[in-house]
Short mmCIF file of C-alpha atoms in Angstrom, two decimals:
data_model
loop_
_atom_site.label_atom_id
_atom_site.label_comp_id
_atom_site.label_asym_id
_atom_site.label_seq_id
_atom_site.Cartn_x
_atom_site.Cartn_y
_atom_site.Cartn_z
CA ARG A 1 114.85 65.44 125.74
CA HIS A 2 112.33 68.14 125.72
CA ILE A 3 113.81 71.29 124.54
CA LEU A 4 112.70 74.82 123.52
CA HIS A 5 114.14 77.67 121.34
CA ALA A 6 112.94 81.03 122.25
CA ASP A 7 113.95 83.41 120.23
CA LEU A 8 112.78 87.59 120.63
CA ASP A 9 110.74 89.08 117.64
CA ALA A 10 113.29 91.72 115.94
CA SER A 11 114.27 92.52 119.18
CA TYR A 12 116.68 95.50 118.56
CA ALA A 13 113.43 97.40 116.48
CA ALA A 14 111.60 95.82 119.56
CA VAL A 15 113.51 97.67 122.12
CA GLU A 16 113.36 101.00 119.84
CA GLN A 17 109.71 100.74 119.82
CA LEU A 18 109.00 100.02 124.05
CA ASP A 19 111.34 102.60 124.59
CA ASN A 20 110.04 105.31 122.14
CA PRO A 21 105.47 105.12 121.95
CA ASP A 22 106.40 107.57 118.48
CA LEU A 23 107.67 104.86 117.03
CA ARG A 24 105.14 101.93 117.36
CA GLY A 25 103.11 100.62 114.52
CA LYS A 26 105.87 102.07 112.13
CA PRO A 27 108.41 100.22 110.39
CA VAL A 28 111.73 100.62 112.18
CA LEU A 29 115.20 100.02 111.03
CA VAL A 30 118.37 99.48 113.56
CA GLY A 31 121.34 100.53 112.14
CA GLY A 32 123.62 103.45 110.27
CA THR A 33 122.47 106.84 111.47
CA SER A 34 118.82 107.91 112.83
CA GLY A 35 116.41 109.51 110.75
CA ARG A 36 116.68 108.48 107.04
CA GLN A 37 120.04 108.98 105.54
CA ARG A 38 120.63 105.43 104.70
CA SER A 39 124.38 103.86 105.67
CA GLY A 40 126.40 100.40 106.14
CA GLY A 41 125.83 97.75 109.05
CA HIS A 42 123.25 95.70 109.98
CA GLY A 43 119.37 96.68 109.46
CA PHE A 44 117.04 94.80 112.09
CA VAL A 45 113.14 95.88 110.79
CA ARG A 46 110.15 95.79 112.46
CA SER A 47 107.23 96.87 110.21
CA PRO A 48 103.79 96.63 109.76
CA ARG A 49 104.01 96.37 106.08
CA VAL A 50 106.45 93.74 105.78
CA ARG A 51 105.16 90.38 106.62
CA ARG A 52 107.51 89.26 109.25
CA PRO A 53 110.60 91.10 111.38
CA PHE A 54 113.94 90.21 109.66
CA GLY A 55 117.12 91.09 110.26
CA ASN A 56 119.05 92.12 107.02
CA ALA A 57 122.28 93.41 105.76
CA HIS A 58 121.52 97.31 106.12
CA GLU A 59 121.25 98.02 102.76
CA ASN A 60 118.86 95.29 101.65
CA ALA A 61 116.92 96.46 104.89
CA VAL A 62 116.15 99.66 103.49
CA ARG A 63 115.63 98.04 99.77
CA LEU A 64 112.80 95.99 101.30
CA CYS A 65 111.51 98.40 103.58
CA PRO A 66 112.54 102.00 102.42
CA GLN A 67 109.73 103.72 104.07
CA GLY A 68 111.37 102.89 107.11
CA ILE A 69 112.85 104.73 109.96
CA ILE A 70 116.14 104.66 110.68
CA VAL A 71 117.43 104.48 114.39
CA ARG A 72 120.82 104.24 115.42
CA PRO A 73 121.42 101.13 117.53
CA ARG A 74 122.15 101.04 121.55
CA PHE A 75 123.83 97.99 122.19
CA GLN A 76 124.18 98.46 125.73
CA ARG A 77 120.17 98.69 126.15
CA TYR A 78 119.83 95.71 124.35
CA ARG A 79 122.65 94.12 126.85
CA GLU A 80 120.42 94.91 129.29
CA LEU A 81 117.19 93.29 128.10
CA SER A 82 119.35 90.70 127.03
CA LYS A 83 119.94 90.03 130.41
CA GLN A 84 116.50 90.16 131.50
CA VAL A 85 115.39 87.87 129.41
CA MET A 86 118.09 85.05 130.02
CA ASP A 87 117.53 85.74 133.58
CA ILE A 88 113.92 84.56 133.01
CA PHE A 89 114.82 81.60 131.24
CA ARG A 90 117.20 80.37 133.68
CA SER A 91 114.57 80.70 136.13
CA PHE A 92 112.83 78.09 133.78
CA THR A 93 115.94 75.85 133.87
CA PRO A 94 119.74 75.82 134.79
CA LEU A 95 120.22 74.70 131.34
CA VAL A 96 120.41 77.43 128.96
CA GLU A 97 122.28 77.60 125.99
CA PRO A 98 122.51 81.17 124.48
CA LEU A 99 123.01 81.64 120.60
CA SER A 100 122.98 85.61 120.55
CA LEU A 101 121.50 88.39 122.83
CA ASP A 102 118.00 87.66 122.00
CA GLU A 103 118.11 83.90 121.50
CA ALA A 104 118.68 80.65 123.36
CA TYR A 105 118.04 76.92 123.70
CA LEU A 106 116.61 75.46 126.97
CA ASP A 107 116.58 72.01 127.88
CA ILE A 108 113.43 71.89 130.08
CA THR A 109 113.49 67.59 130.70
CA GLU A 110 113.74 67.55 134.08
CA ARG A 111 110.85 69.84 134.55
CA VAL A 112 108.85 67.83 132.22
CA GLN A 113 109.14 65.03 134.40
CA ALA A 114 109.01 66.43 137.94
CA ASP A 115 105.57 67.72 137.16
CA ASN A 116 104.36 65.97 134.01
CA ARG A 117 103.58 69.13 132.37
CA ALA A 118 103.20 69.33 128.88
CA PRO A 119 106.22 71.53 126.71
CA LEU A 120 103.38 73.21 125.85
CA ARG A 121 102.26 74.81 128.46
CA TRP A 122 105.61 75.41 129.89
CA ALA A 123 106.17 77.31 126.18
CA LEU A 124 103.72 79.18 127.03
CA ARG A 125 104.16 80.07 130.52
CA LEU A 126 107.71 81.63 129.23
CA LYS A 127 106.05 83.40 126.39
CA SER A 128 103.82 84.91 128.87
CA GLN A 129 106.32 85.91 131.42
CA VAL A 130 108.61 87.31 129.13
CA SER A 131 106.07 89.49 128.38
CA LEU A 132 104.50 90.34 131.23
CA GLU A 133 108.50 91.66 132.62
CA THR A 134 110.24 93.22 129.59
CA GLY A 135 107.32 93.90 127.45
CA LEU A 136 108.65 92.22 124.19
CA THR A 137 107.35 89.00 122.53
CA VAL A 138 109.21 85.41 121.85
CA SER A 139 108.64 82.81 119.32
CA VAL A 140 109.36 79.74 120.77
CA GLY A 141 109.69 76.32 119.09
CA ALA A 142 109.23 72.91 121.19
CA ALA A 143 110.92 69.59 119.99
CA THR A 144 112.81 66.69 121.28
CA SER A 145 116.34 68.48 119.79
CA LYS A 146 117.61 71.84 118.96
CA SER A 147 117.83 71.53 114.87
CA VAL A 148 113.93 70.69 115.06
CA ALA A 149 112.97 72.95 118.02
CA LYS A 150 114.82 76.32 116.15
CA ILE A 151 113.26 75.03 112.81
CA ALA A 152 110.12 75.37 114.93
CA SER A 153 110.46 78.85 116.27
CA ASP A 154 110.87 80.07 112.92
CA ILE A 155 107.71 79.15 111.37
CA ARG A 156 105.22 81.52 112.48
CA LYS A 157 106.92 84.53 113.94
CA PRO A 158 106.45 87.16 115.40
CA ASP A 159 104.85 85.98 118.74
CA GLY A 160 104.62 82.61 117.75
CA LEU A 161 104.66 78.94 119.26
CA VAL A 162 105.17 75.62 117.75
CA VAL A 163 105.08 72.62 119.19
CA VAL A 164 106.53 69.23 117.68
CA GLU A 165 105.45 66.34 119.40
CA PRO A 166 107.98 63.06 119.81
CA GLY A 167 107.86 60.84 116.56
CA ASP A 168 106.37 64.07 114.79
CA GLU A 169 109.99 65.29 113.61
CA ARG A 170 109.80 63.80 110.25
CA ALA A 171 106.26 64.68 109.47
CA PHE A 172 107.21 68.22 110.20
CA LEU A 173 110.23 68.55 108.68
CA GLU A 174 109.56 66.60 105.22
CA PRO A 175 107.33 69.55 103.40
CA LEU A 176 109.45 72.03 104.59
CA GLY A 177 111.87 74.36 101.72
CA ARG A 178 115.42 73.79 102.01
CA ASP A 179 115.82 77.59 103.02
CA ARG A 180 113.99 76.24 106.16
CA TYR A 181 116.95 73.82 106.98
CA GLY A 182 120.25 75.94 106.73
CA VAL A 183 120.65 75.46 103.67
CA LEU A 184 122.84 78.50 102.38
CA ALA A 185 121.98 80.88 99.44
CA LYS A 186 125.44 79.46 97.74
CA ASP A 187 124.50 76.13 98.68
CA ALA A 188 121.23 76.56 97.28
CA GLU A 189 122.86 77.38 93.82
CA LYS A 190 124.83 73.94 94.20
CA LEU A 191 121.29 72.28 94.16
CA GLY A 192 120.18 74.16 91.08
CA GLY A 193 115.87 74.74 90.32
CA SER A 194 115.61 70.41 90.71
CA GLY A 195 112.42 69.91 91.54
CA ARG A 196 114.11 66.99 92.95
CA ASP A 197 115.68 68.51 95.90
CA ARG A 198 113.49 71.34 96.45
CA ASN A 199 111.89 70.06 100.19
CA VAL A 200 113.73 68.69 103.33
CA GLY A 201 112.19 64.97 102.47
CA GLN A 202 113.56 65.66 98.93
CA LEU A 203 116.88 65.89 100.27
CA ALA A 204 116.64 63.43 102.90
CA GLN A 205 116.23 60.31 100.52
CA GLN A 206 120.10 61.48 98.91
CA THR A 207 122.86 59.53 100.23
CA LYS A 208 125.14 60.90 103.32
CA GLU A 209 128.21 60.78 99.67
CA TRP A 210 125.77 62.42 97.86
CA HIS A 211 125.19 65.28 100.65
CA THR A 212 129.46 65.44 100.65
CA ARG A 213 129.82 65.64 97.12
CA GLN A 214 127.34 68.62 97.32
CA PHE A 215 128.29 70.71 100.23
CA GLY A 216 131.66 69.13 101.51
CA LYS A 217 132.89 66.83 104.35
CA SER A 218 130.99 69.04 106.28
CA ALA A 219 127.74 67.88 105.28
CA SER A 220 127.92 64.30 106.99
CA ALA A 221 129.47 66.04 110.31
CA SER A 222 127.82 66.16 113.51
CA ARG A 223 129.43 68.17 116.36
CA PRO A 224 127.25 68.07 119.71
CA ARG A 225 127.56 71.24 122.56
CA PRO A 226 127.16 70.39 125.57
CA TRP A 227 125.13 71.54 128.46
CA VAL A 228 126.08 74.02 130.64
CA ARG A 229 124.32 74.25 133.98
CA THR A 230 124.80 77.93 134.29
CA GLY A 231 122.30 78.46 137.82
CA THR A 232 119.06 80.09 138.48
CA LYS A 233 117.77 83.32 139.51
#
């Protein structure tokens, strides 16, 4: 299979900068109340001083980016642009699996097989079309599975593109830190600071029984989700 994971970069903050030119090039935190007043909720940050856009608990976002301009969220506007982006995705393939307002999986296997174009060309075309039609940037990972494509899309944010060729999955995953492979903070605490477990390759060498002891029965579970053909634009 040929799978893309497409993820808009700091989408809420990016939309605010798109709609308000005065915010462009400035650190923006979406959440709480406008201005510089701090409050609860979630923060979505886009800042030239922060290494990469991110979503975080509001209080953590403020701590990491204290100079940020806080903007109230406009979810109706985000939903409008989300629909536009998802329509673009569906113009590429009917096999689209949205994960949230700003990210989705696309199965482009039929497209690749039909015209013999490499996934890289489809990914570049997707990024270009999203940017042209919405003004937003999207990071894309291409791989033979959803999980690898999702990790790949996160490697070079913002506006990134990483293609993992068939057969290169192990070489791509093994050097990555455990945080890249969905090991949550509470699970990382169980692993401790042992060098034996510091990257994906070393974790992969452990037995299924070891993972079950560390993380519970769900560690060895597999619950694939079926693709649903949603139609094209």
